[in-house]
């Protein structure tokens, strides 16, 4: 029997959500190999804790993109949040504000920039750059004008990876309410993300273009390779986000846990390093920090928590991550986040 809320939320969300919505959030690309490897890769890392350290007071505060946060954990961008809760992203943003965490808003969100800003949360906009860059400008300018703190460029989605729908029953875009997504688009769109033509020619110049268009720091999401991380930073990115899109794009890509150390070594202190993908506990968050990340971002468990119990579910899930991080830091002999570097056991520095 488990007493962790995070271990229960998926089952509760399955009961609360339409089957097509639950499947869409849960699914991975093709045979879901990368999806299945995400959490086990974090589980396989081993730590060598420090001892004889004063851990009566543990400091989890950090600064990300120039803003101070209570913990190095954030909410990853997710669409269809209004399928889980009537207020969707607004509920999630308010929870982020209470927890002192950043929230990254999907460009396919069903809540307006103004409503997100009204929560007082610190939020970043995730963007898919359009094939015609001019089509992206209104949303970018609106986000900057509404108080976004950064732009997160999704770089791993020139096309949508193949996913197999549930056998029988309606597909997600047959049941989705048009009001669940796309509220910040400059012009009306079809219901599904496939109705939006994404750039297949992204390059380093787009990083500079995003920074100039918005006046905001740019984070590049979807980085797995050290050489790509260096190219992003050379082009002006202030952060690189290690991600395989939750296993939803190219299948059989490497688990993110295996990439953190090499990407950190590649960029040194010239950029912030974030990671997502299968992070299911505060202990996983500590492992990511120990491997070299500045922060972790969580997606599916928080969507499930939102569906399971609305604002109370998200509050409870975020608190559980934070409490587990503090306990894990104490047991690892880490009074500060920077103490985590070096507690990964020898032989596990680049993942198992």
PDB file of N, CA and C in Angstrom, residues 231-322:
ATOM      1  N   UNK A 231      25.881  24.672 -29.447  1.00  0.00           N
ATOM      2  CA  UNK A 231      25.378  25.508 -30.547  1.00  0.00           C
ATOM      3  C   UNK A 231      24.291  26.448 -30.049  1.00  0.00           C
ATOM      4  N   UNK A 232      23.420  25.944 -29.186  1.00  0.00           N
ATOM      5  CA  UNK A 232      22.353  26.792 -28.645  1.00  0.00           C
ATOM      6  C   UNK A 232      22.928  27.958 -27.852  1.00  0.00           C
ATOM      7  N   UNK A 233      23.886  27.666 -27.007  1.00  0.00           N
ATOM      8  CA  UNK A 233      24.472  28.707 -26.164  1.00  0.00           C
ATOM      9  C   UNK A 233      25.246  29.706 -27.019  1.00  0.00           C
ATOM     10  N   UNK A 234      25.961  29.213 -28.017  1.00  0.00           N
ATOM     11  CA  UNK A 234      26.700  30.114 -28.907  1.00  0.00           C
ATOM     12  C   UNK A 234      25.765  31.057 -29.645  1.00  0.00           C
ATOM     13  N   UNK A 235      24.530  30.608 -29.879  1.00  0.00           N
ATOM     14  CA  UNK A 235      23.545  31.433 -30.590  1.00  0.00           C
ATOM     15  C   UNK A 235      22.798  32.374 -29.661  1.00  0.00           C
ATOM     16  N   UNK A 236      23.059  32.288 -28.365  1.00  0.00           N
ATOM     17  CA  UNK A 236      22.445  33.233 -27.439  1.00  0.00           C
ATOM     18  C   UNK A 236      21.455  32.652 -26.453  1.00  0.00           C
ATOM     19  N   UNK A 237      21.236  31.345 -26.486  1.00  0.00           N
ATOM     20  CA  UNK A 237      20.317  30.741 -25.521  1.00  0.00           C
ATOM     21  C   UNK A 237      20.876  30.884 -24.114  1.00  0.00           C
ATOM     22  N   UNK A 238      20.021  31.269 -23.188  1.00  0.00           N
ATOM     23  CA  UNK A 238      20.433  31.375 -21.787  1.00  0.00           C
ATOM     24  C   UNK A 238      20.142  30.101 -21.004  1.00  0.00           C
ATOM     25  N   UNK A 239      19.422  29.172 -21.633  1.00  0.00           N
ATOM     26  CA  UNK A 239      19.157  27.899 -20.994  1.00  0.00           C
ATOM     27  C   UNK A 239      18.998  26.812 -22.036  1.00  0.00           C
ATOM     28  N   UNK A 240      19.399  25.595 -21.691  1.00  0.00           N
ATOM     29  CA  UNK A 240      19.148  24.422 -22.526  1.00  0.00           C
ATOM     30  C   UNK A 240      18.357  23.431 -21.685  1.00  0.00           C
ATOM     31  N   UNK A 241      17.345  22.853 -22.299  1.00  0.00           N
ATOM     32  CA  UNK A 241      16.393  21.998 -21.598  1.00  0.00           C
ATOM     33  C   UNK A 241      16.507  20.605 -22.199  1.00  0.00           C
ATOM     34  N   UNK A 242      17.041  19.693 -21.405  1.00  0.00           N
ATOM     35  CA  UNK A 242      17.196  18.309 -21.844  1.00  0.00           C
ATOM     36  C   UNK A 242      15.830  17.636 -21.797  1.00  0.00           C
ATOM     37  N   UNK A 243      15.376  17.176 -22.964  1.00  0.00           N
ATOM     38  CA  UNK A 243      14.034  16.607 -23.045  1.00  0.00           C
ATOM     39  C   UNK A 243      13.931  15.739 -24.283  1.00  0.00           C
ATOM     40  N   UNK A 244      13.191  14.651 -24.181  1.00  0.00           N
ATOM     41  CA  UNK A 244      12.837  13.889 -25.376  1.00  0.00           C
ATOM     42  C   UNK A 244      11.334  13.961 -25.625  1.00  0.00           C
ATOM     43  N   UNK A 245      10.735  15.058 -25.159  1.00  0.00           N
ATOM     44  CA  UNK A 245       9.319  15.348 -25.392  1.00  0.00           C
ATOM     45  C   UNK A 245       8.435  14.290 -24.739  1.00  0.00           C
ATOM     46  N   UNK A 246       8.861  13.804 -23.587  1.00  0.00           N
ATOM     47  CA  UNK A 246       8.074  12.799 -22.892  1.00  0.00           C
ATOM     48  C   UNK A 246       7.957  11.496 -23.657  1.00  0.00           C
ATOM     49  N   UNK A 247       8.938  11.214 -24.530  1.00  0.00           N
ATOM     50  CA  UNK A 247       8.869  10.013 -25.345  1.00  0.00           C
ATOM     51  C   UNK A 247       7.792  10.069 -26.408  1.00  0.00           C
ATOM     52  N   UNK A 248       7.367  11.281 -26.799  1.00  0.00           N
ATOM     53  CA  UNK A 248       6.219  11.445 -27.695  1.00  0.00           C
ATOM     54  C   UNK A 248       6.620  11.799 -29.133  1.00  0.00           C
ATOM     55  N   UNK A 249       7.904  11.915 -29.420  1.00  0.00           N
ATOM     56  CA  UNK A 249       8.327  12.281 -30.764  1.00  0.00           C
ATOM     57  C   UNK A 249       9.050  11.103 -31.420  1.00  0.00           C
ATOM     58  N   UNK A 250      10.345  11.150 -31.540  1.00  0.00           N
ATOM     59  CA  UNK A 250      11.092  10.016 -32.076  1.00  0.00           C
ATOM     60  C   UNK A 250      11.224   8.958 -30.996  1.00  0.00           C
ATOM     61  N   UNK A 251      10.808   7.738 -31.300  1.00  0.00           N
ATOM     62  CA  UNK A 251      10.952   6.661 -30.319  1.00  0.00           C
ATOM     63  C   UNK A 251      12.394   6.140 -30.349  1.00  0.00           C
ATOM     64  N   UNK A 252      12.745   5.423 -29.282  1.00  0.00           N
ATOM     65  CA  UNK A 252      14.076   4.853 -29.102  1.00  0.00           C
ATOM     66  C   UNK A 252      15.174   5.906 -28.979  1.00  0.00           C
ATOM     67  N   UNK A 253      14.800   7.108 -28.520  1.00  0.00           N
ATOM     68  CA  UNK A 253      15.826   8.091 -28.177  1.00  0.00           C
ATOM     69  C   UNK A 253      16.280   7.851 -26.744  1.00  0.00           C
ATOM     70  N   UNK A 254      17.427   8.365 -26.435  1.00  0.00           N
ATOM     71  CA  UNK A 254      18.053   8.140 -25.140  1.00  0.00           C
ATOM     72  C   UNK A 254      17.224   8.755 -24.012  1.00  0.00           C
ATOM     73  N   UNK A 255      17.233   8.104 -22.844  1.00  0.00           N
ATOM     74  CA  UNK A 255      16.565   8.652 -21.666  1.00  0.00           C
ATOM     75  C   UNK A 255      17.293   9.912 -21.214  1.00  0.00           C
ATOM     76  N   UNK A 256      16.537  10.897 -20.761  1.00  0.00           N
ATOM     77  CA  UNK A 256      17.137  12.181 -20.398  1.00  0.00           C
ATOM     78  C   UNK A 256      18.124  12.059 -19.236  1.00  0.00           C
ATOM     79  N   UNK A 257      17.887  11.113 -18.320  1.00  0.00           N
ATOM     80  CA  UNK A 257      18.811  10.940 -17.194  1.00  0.00           C
ATOM     81  C   UNK A 257      20.236  10.678 -17.665  1.00  0.00           C
ATOM     82  N   UNK A 258      20.379  10.077 -18.846  1.00  0.00           N
ATOM     83  CA  UNK A 258      21.703   9.737 -19.364  1.00  0.00           C
ATOM     84  C   UNK A 258      22.415  10.929 -20.014  1.00  0.00           C
ATOM     85  N   UNK A 259      21.707  12.033 -20.189  1.00  0.00           N
ATOM     86  CA  UNK A 259      22.246  13.166 -20.947  1.00  0.00           C
ATOM     87  C   UNK A 259      22.709  14.328 -20.087  1.00  0.00           C
ATOM     88  N   UNK A 260      22.274  14.383 -18.834  1.00  0.00           N
ATOM     89  CA  UNK A 260      22.475  15.589 -18.029  1.00  0.00           C
ATOM     90  C   UNK A 260      23.949  15.906 -17.839  1.00  0.00           C
ATOM     91  N   UNK A 261      24.722  14.945 -17.415  1.00  0.00           N
ATOM     92  CA  UNK A 261      26.128  15.218 -17.099  1.00  0.00           C
ATOM     93  C   UNK A 261      26.897  15.710 -18.323  1.00  0.00           C
ATOM     94  N   UNK A 262      26.668  15.082 -19.466  1.00  0.00           N
ATOM     95  CA  UNK A 262      27.405  15.471 -20.668  1.00  0.00           C
ATOM     96  C   UNK A 262      27.001  16.859 -21.147  1.00  0.00           C
ATOM     97  N   UNK A 263      25.707  17.185 -21.068  1.00  0.00           N
ATOM     98  CA  UNK A 263      25.275  18.525 -21.472  1.00  0.00           C
ATOM     99  C   UNK A 263      25.824  19.578 -20.523  1.00  0.00           C
ATOM    100  N   UNK A 264      25.790  19.301 -19.231  1.00  0.00           N
ATOM    101  CA  UNK A 264      26.366  20.251 -18.267  1.00  0.00           C
ATOM    102  C   UNK A 264      27.841  20.462 -18.548  1.00  0.00           C
ATOM    103  N   UNK A 265      28.583  19.400 -18.796  1.00  0.00           N
ATOM    104  CA  UNK A 265      30.005  19.546 -19.099  1.00  0.00           C
ATOM    105  C   UNK A 265      30.204  20.375 -20.362  1.00  0.00           C
ATOM    106  N   UNK A 266      29.302  20.228 -21.316  1.00  0.00           N
ATOM    107  CA  UNK A 266      29.451  20.941 -22.592  1.00  0.00           C
ATOM    108  C   UNK A 266      29.244  22.437 -22.440  1.00  0.00           C
ATOM    109  N   UNK A 267      28.290  22.856 -21.608  1.00  0.00           N
ATOM    110  CA  UNK A 267      27.983  24.287 -21.508  1.00  0.00           C
ATOM    111  C   UNK A 267      28.641  24.940 -20.306  1.00  0.00           C
ATOM    112  N   UNK A 268      29.148  24.155 -19.371  1.00  0.00           N
ATOM    113  CA  UNK A 268      29.770  24.727 -18.183  1.00  0.00           C
ATOM    114  C   UNK A 268      28.822  25.645 -17.443  1.00  0.00           C
ATOM    115  N   UNK A 269      29.290  26.834 -17.126  1.00  0.00           N
ATOM    116  CA  UNK A 269      28.457  27.806 -16.402  1.00  0.00           C
ATOM    117  C   UNK A 269      27.885  28.865 -17.335  1.00  0.00           C
ATOM    118  N   UNK A 270      27.980  28.619 -18.649  1.00  0.00           N
ATOM    119  CA  UNK A 270      27.543  29.631 -19.616  1.00  0.00           C
ATOM    120  C   UNK A 270      26.034  29.634 -19.835  1.00  0.00           C
ATOM    121  N   UNK A 271      25.319  28.620 -19.326  1.00  0.00           N
ATOM    122  CA  UNK A 271      23.869  28.558 -19.484  1.00  0.00           C
ATOM    123  C   UNK A 271      23.283  27.715 -18.370  1.00  0.00           C
ATOM    124  N   UNK A 272      22.005  27.941 -18.097  1.00  0.00           N
ATOM    125  CA  UNK A 272      21.297  27.084 -17.155  1.00  0.00           C
ATOM    126  C   UNK A 272      20.876  25.803 -17.864  1.00  0.00           C
ATOM    127  N   UNK A 273      20.838  24.716 -17.105  1.00  0.00           N
ATOM    128  CA  UNK A 273      20.509  23.400 -17.658  1.00  0.00           C
ATOM    129  C   UNK A 273      19.293  22.853 -16.924  1.00  0.00           C
ATOM    130  N   UNK A 274      18.259  22.511 -17.694  1.00  0.00           N
ATOM    131  CA  UNK A 274      17.038  21.939 -17.136  1.00  0.00           C
ATOM    132  C   UNK A 274      16.829  20.549 -17.722  1.00  0.00           C
ATOM    133  N   UNK A 275      15.983  19.768 -17.068  1.00  0.00           N
ATOM    134  CA  UNK A 275      15.690  18.425 -17.572  1.00  0.00           C
ATOM    135  C   UNK A 275      14.278  18.029 -17.177  1.00  0.00           C
ATOM    136  N   UNK A 276      13.624  17.274 -18.052  1.00  0.00           N
ATOM    137  CA  UNK A 276      12.357  16.648 -17.722  1.00  0.00           C
ATOM    138  C   UNK A 276      12.407  15.206 -18.205  1.00  0.00           C
ATOM    139  N   UNK A 277      11.305  14.482 -18.023  1.00  0.00           N
ATOM    140  CA  UNK A 277      11.222  13.127 -18.534  1.00  0.00           C
ATOM    141  C   UNK A 277      11.304  12.075 -17.447  1.00  0.00           C
ATOM    142  N   UNK A 278      10.152  11.638 -16.943  1.00  0.00           N
ATOM    143  CA  UNK A 278      10.121  10.536 -15.990  1.00  0.00           C
ATOM    144  C   UNK A 278      10.495  10.882 -14.575  1.00  0.00           C
ATOM    145  N   UNK A 279      10.529  12.161 -14.226  1.00  0.00           N
ATOM    146  CA  UNK A 279      10.907  12.573 -12.872  1.00  0.00           C
ATOM    147  C   UNK A 279       9.677  12.440 -11.988  1.00  0.00           C
ATOM    148  N   UNK A 280       9.686  11.444 -11.131  1.00  0.00           N
ATOM    149  CA  UNK A 280       8.496  11.071 -10.383  1.00  0.00           C
ATOM    150  C   UNK A 280       8.611  11.256  -8.877  1.00  0.00           C
ATOM    151  N   UNK A 281       9.685  11.866  -8.409  1.00  0.00           N
ATOM    152  CA  UNK A 281       9.855  12.062  -6.969  1.00  0.00           C
ATOM    153  C   UNK A 281      10.864  13.166  -6.707  1.00  0.00           C
ATOM    154  N   UNK A 282      10.887  13.625  -5.451  1.00  0.00           N
ATOM    155  CA  UNK A 282      11.915  14.567  -5.053  1.00  0.00           C
ATOM    156  C   UNK A 282      13.296  13.948  -5.103  1.00  0.00           C
ATOM    157  N   UNK A 283      13.384  12.632  -4.896  1.00  0.00           N
ATOM    158  CA  UNK A 283      14.675  11.945  -5.020  1.00  0.00           C
ATOM    159  C   UNK A 283      15.169  12.002  -6.457  1.00  0.00           C
ATOM    160  N   UNK A 284      14.286  11.784  -7.420  1.00  0.00           N
ATOM    161  CA  UNK A 284      14.686  11.941  -8.819  1.00  0.00           C
ATOM    162  C   UNK A 284      15.186  13.360  -9.078  1.00  0.00           C
ATOM    163  N   UNK A 285      14.539  14.344  -8.482  1.00  0.00           N
ATOM    164  CA  UNK A 285      14.978  15.727  -8.655  1.00  0.00           C
ATOM    165  C   UNK A 285      16.392  15.914  -8.107  1.00  0.00           C
ATOM    166  N   UNK A 286      16.667  15.350  -6.943  1.00  0.00           N
ATOM    167  CA  UNK A 286      18.020  15.444  -6.377  1.00  0.00           C
ATOM    168  C   UNK A 286      19.032  14.791  -7.304  1.00  0.00           C
ATOM    169  N   UNK A 287      18.688  13.638  -7.858  1.00  0.00           N
ATOM    170  CA  UNK A 287      19.610  12.958  -8.764  1.00  0.00           C
ATOM    171  C   UNK A 287      19.910  13.844  -9.973  1.00  0.00           C
ATOM    172  N   UNK A 288      18.889  14.498 -10.512  1.00  0.00           N
ATOM    173  CA  UNK A 288      19.112  15.394 -11.645  1.00  0.00           C
ATOM    174  C   UNK A 288      20.050  16.532 -11.271  1.00  0.00           C
ATOM    175  N   UNK A 289      19.861  17.111 -10.087  1.00  0.00           N
ATOM    176  CA  UNK A 289      20.751  18.177  -9.624  1.00  0.00           C
ATOM    177  C   UNK A 289      22.162  17.648  -9.436  1.00  0.00           C
ATOM    178  N   UNK A 290      22.275  16.439  -8.900  1.00  0.00           N
ATOM    179  CA  UNK A 290      23.593  15.844  -8.672  1.00  0.00           C
ATOM    180  C   UNK A 290      24.323  15.600  -9.988  1.00  0.00           C
ATOM    181  N   UNK A 291      23.586  15.302 -11.052  1.00  0.00           N
ATOM    182  CA  UNK A 291      24.188  15.083 -12.358  1.00  0.00           C
ATOM    183  C   UNK A 291      24.543  16.387 -13.068  1.00  0.00           C
ATOM    184  N   UNK A 292      24.002  17.518 -12.583  1.00  0.00           N
ATOM    185  CA  UNK A 292      24.391  18.803 -13.147  1.00  0.00           C
ATOM    186  C   UNK A 292      23.272  19.723 -13.556  1.00  0.00           C
ATOM    187  N   UNK A 293      22.010  19.318 -13.377  1.00  0.00           N
ATOM    188  CA  UNK A 293      20.904  20.186 -13.751  1.00  0.00           C
ATOM    189  C   UNK A 293      20.728  21.317 -12.739  1.00  0.00           C
ATOM    190  N   UNK A 294      20.216  22.436 -13.222  1.00  0.00           N
ATOM    191  CA  UNK A 294      19.849  23.548 -12.336  1.00  0.00           C
ATOM    192  C   UNK A 294      18.418  23.422 -11.843  1.00  0.00           C
ATOM    193  N   UNK A 295      17.580  22.733 -12.611  1.00  0.00           N
ATOM    194  CA  UNK A 295      16.181  22.566 -12.230  1.00  0.00           C
ATOM    195  C   UNK A 295      15.592  21.416 -13.030  1.00  0.00           C
ATOM    196  N   UNK A 296      14.489  20.876 -12.522  1.00  0.00           N
ATOM    197  CA  UNK A 296      13.745  19.840 -13.225  1.00  0.00           C
ATOM    198  C   UNK A 296      12.331  20.340 -13.485  1.00  0.00           C
ATOM    199  N   UNK A 297      11.706  19.780 -14.509  1.00  0.00           N
ATOM    200  CA  UNK A 297      10.327  20.116 -14.823  1.00  0.00           C
ATOM    201  C   UNK A 297       9.503  18.832 -14.898  1.00  0.00           C
ATOM    202  N   UNK A 298       8.261  18.934 -14.428  1.00  0.00           N
ATOM    203  CA  UNK A 298       7.390  17.774 -14.299  1.00  0.00           C
ATOM    204  C   UNK A 298       6.129  18.016 -15.119  1.00  0.00           C
ATOM    205  N   UNK A 299       5.675  16.993 -15.839  1.00  0.00           N
ATOM    206  CA  UNK A 299       4.492  17.117 -16.671  1.00  0.00           C
ATOM    207  C   UNK A 299       3.365  16.200 -16.267  1.00  0.00           C
ATOM    208  N   UNK A 300       3.353  14.972 -16.768  1.00  0.00           N
ATOM    209  CA  UNK A 300       2.210  14.070 -16.611  1.00  0.00           C
ATOM    210  C   UNK A 300       1.696  13.939 -15.181  1.00  0.00           C
ATOM    211  N   UNK A 301       2.568  13.764 -14.161  1.00  0.00           N
ATOM    212  CA  UNK A 301       2.014  13.606 -12.804  1.00  0.00           C
ATOM    213  C   UNK A 301       1.181  14.795 -12.349  1.00  0.00           C
ATOM    214  N   UNK A 302       1.538  15.988 -12.809  1.00  0.00           N
ATOM    215  CA  UNK A 302       0.780  17.172 -12.397  1.00  0.00           C
ATOM    216  C   UNK A 302      -0.521  17.290 -13.181  1.00  0.00           C
ATOM    217  N   UNK A 303      -0.529  16.868 -14.444  1.00  0.00           N
ATOM    218  CA  UNK A 303      -1.786  16.805 -15.187  1.00  0.00           C
ATOM    219  C   UNK A 303      -2.731  15.823 -14.494  1.00  0.00           C
ATOM    220  N   UNK A 304      -2.193  14.677 -14.097  1.00  0.00           N
ATOM    221  CA  UNK A 304      -3.011  13.679 -13.402  1.00  0.00           C
ATOM    222  C   UNK A 304      -3.530  14.220 -12.075  1.00  0.00           C
ATOM    223  N   UNK A 305      -2.684  14.938 -11.351  1.00  0.00           N
ATOM    224  CA  UNK A 305      -3.110  15.512 -10.071  1.00  0.00           C
ATOM    225  C   UNK A 305      -4.211  16.540 -10.275  1.00  0.00           C
ATOM    226  N   UNK A 306      -4.103  17.311 -11.351  1.00  0.00           N
ATOM    227  CA  UNK A 306      -5.129  18.306 -11.676  1.00  0.00           C
ATOM    228  C   UNK A 306      -6.463  17.618 -11.956  1.00  0.00           C
ATOM    229  N   UNK A 307      -6.414  16.534 -12.713  1.00  0.00           N
ATOM    230  CA  UNK A 307      -7.639  15.804 -13.034  1.00  0.00           C
ATOM    231  C   UNK A 307      -8.205  15.110 -11.803  1.00  0.00           C
ATOM    232  N   UNK A 308      -7.330  14.645 -10.915  1.00  0.00           N
ATOM    233  CA  UNK A 308      -7.772  13.877  -9.757  1.00  0.00           C
ATOM    234  C   UNK A 308      -8.454  14.735  -8.709  1.00  0.00           C
ATOM    235  N   UNK A 309      -7.923  15.954  -8.485  1.00  0.00           N
ATOM    236  CA  UNK A 309      -8.482  16.759  -7.385  1.00  0.00           C
ATOM    237  C   UNK A 309      -8.252  18.251  -7.580  1.00  0.00           C
ATOM    238  N   UNK A 310      -8.237  18.719  -8.800  1.00  0.00           N
ATOM    239  CA  UNK A 310      -8.170  20.145  -9.054  1.00  0.00           C
ATOM    240  C   UNK A 310      -7.005  20.828  -8.354  1.00  0.00           C
ATOM    241  N   UNK A 311      -7.248  22.025  -7.837  1.00  0.00           N
ATOM    242  CA  UNK A 311      -6.183  22.815  -7.194  1.00  0.00           C
ATOM    243  C   UNK A 311      -5.600  22.079  -6.005  1.00  0.00           C
ATOM    244  N   UNK A 312      -6.427  21.364  -5.256  1.00  0.00           N
ATOM    245  CA  UNK A 312      -5.917  20.655  -4.088  1.00  0.00           C
ATOM    246  C   UNK A 312      -4.981  19.521  -4.515  1.00  0.00           C
ATOM    247  N   UNK A 313      -5.305  18.881  -5.618  1.00  0.00           N
ATOM    248  CA  UNK A 313      -4.439  17.823  -6.109  1.00  0.00           C
ATOM    249  C   UNK A 313      -3.088  18.342  -6.547  1.00  0.00           C
ATOM    250  N   UNK A 314      -3.074  19.461  -7.271  1.00  0.00           N
ATOM    251  CA  UNK A 314      -1.794  20.014  -7.720  1.00  0.00           C
ATOM    252  C   UNK A 314      -0.982  20.516  -6.525  1.00  0.00           C
ATOM    253  N   UNK A 315      -1.634  21.221  -5.589  1.00  0.00           N
ATOM    254  CA  UNK A 315      -0.936  21.679  -4.386  1.00  0.00           C
ATOM    255  C   UNK A 315      -0.282  20.501  -3.668  1.00  0.00           C
ATOM    256  N   UNK A 316      -1.029  19.427  -3.526  1.00  0.00           N
ATOM    257  CA  UNK A 316      -0.526  18.270  -2.796  1.00  0.00           C
ATOM    258  C   UNK A 316       0.650  17.627  -3.531  1.00  0.00           C
ATOM    259  N   UNK A 317       0.550  17.513  -4.836  1.00  0.00           N
ATOM    260  CA  UNK A 317       1.634  16.915  -5.611  1.00  0.00           C
ATOM    261  C   UNK A 317       2.900  17.766  -5.549  1.00  0.00           C
ATOM    262  N   UNK A 318       2.765  19.085  -5.714  1.00  0.00           N
ATOM    263  CA  UNK A 318       3.940  19.959  -5.653  1.00  0.00           C
ATOM    264  C   UNK A 318       4.576  19.940  -4.270  1.00  0.00           C
ATOM    265  N   UNK A 319       3.750  19.906  -3.235  1.00  0.00           N
ATOM    266  CA  UNK A 319       4.292  19.837  -1.881  1.00  0.00           C
ATOM    267  C   UNK A 319       5.044  18.527  -1.669  1.00  0.00           C
ATOM    268  N   UNK A 320       4.524  17.449  -2.220  1.00  0.00           N
ATOM    269  CA  UNK A 320       5.185  16.165  -2.048  1.00  0.00           C
ATOM    270  C   UNK A 320       6.553  16.154  -2.717  1.00  0.00           C
ATOM    271  N   UNK A 321       6.636  16.704  -3.918  1.00  0.00           N
ATOM    272  CA  UNK A 321       7.940  16.813  -4.578  1.00  0.00           C
ATOM    273  C   UNK A 321       8.912  17.617  -3.709  1.00  0.00           C
ATOM    274  N   UNK A 322       8.461  18.750  -3.191  1.00  0.00           N
ATOM    275  CA  UNK A 322       9.341  19.622  -2.411  1.00  0.00           C
ATOM    276  C   UNK A 322       9.783  18.958  -1.118  1.00  0.00           C
TER     277      UNK A 322
END
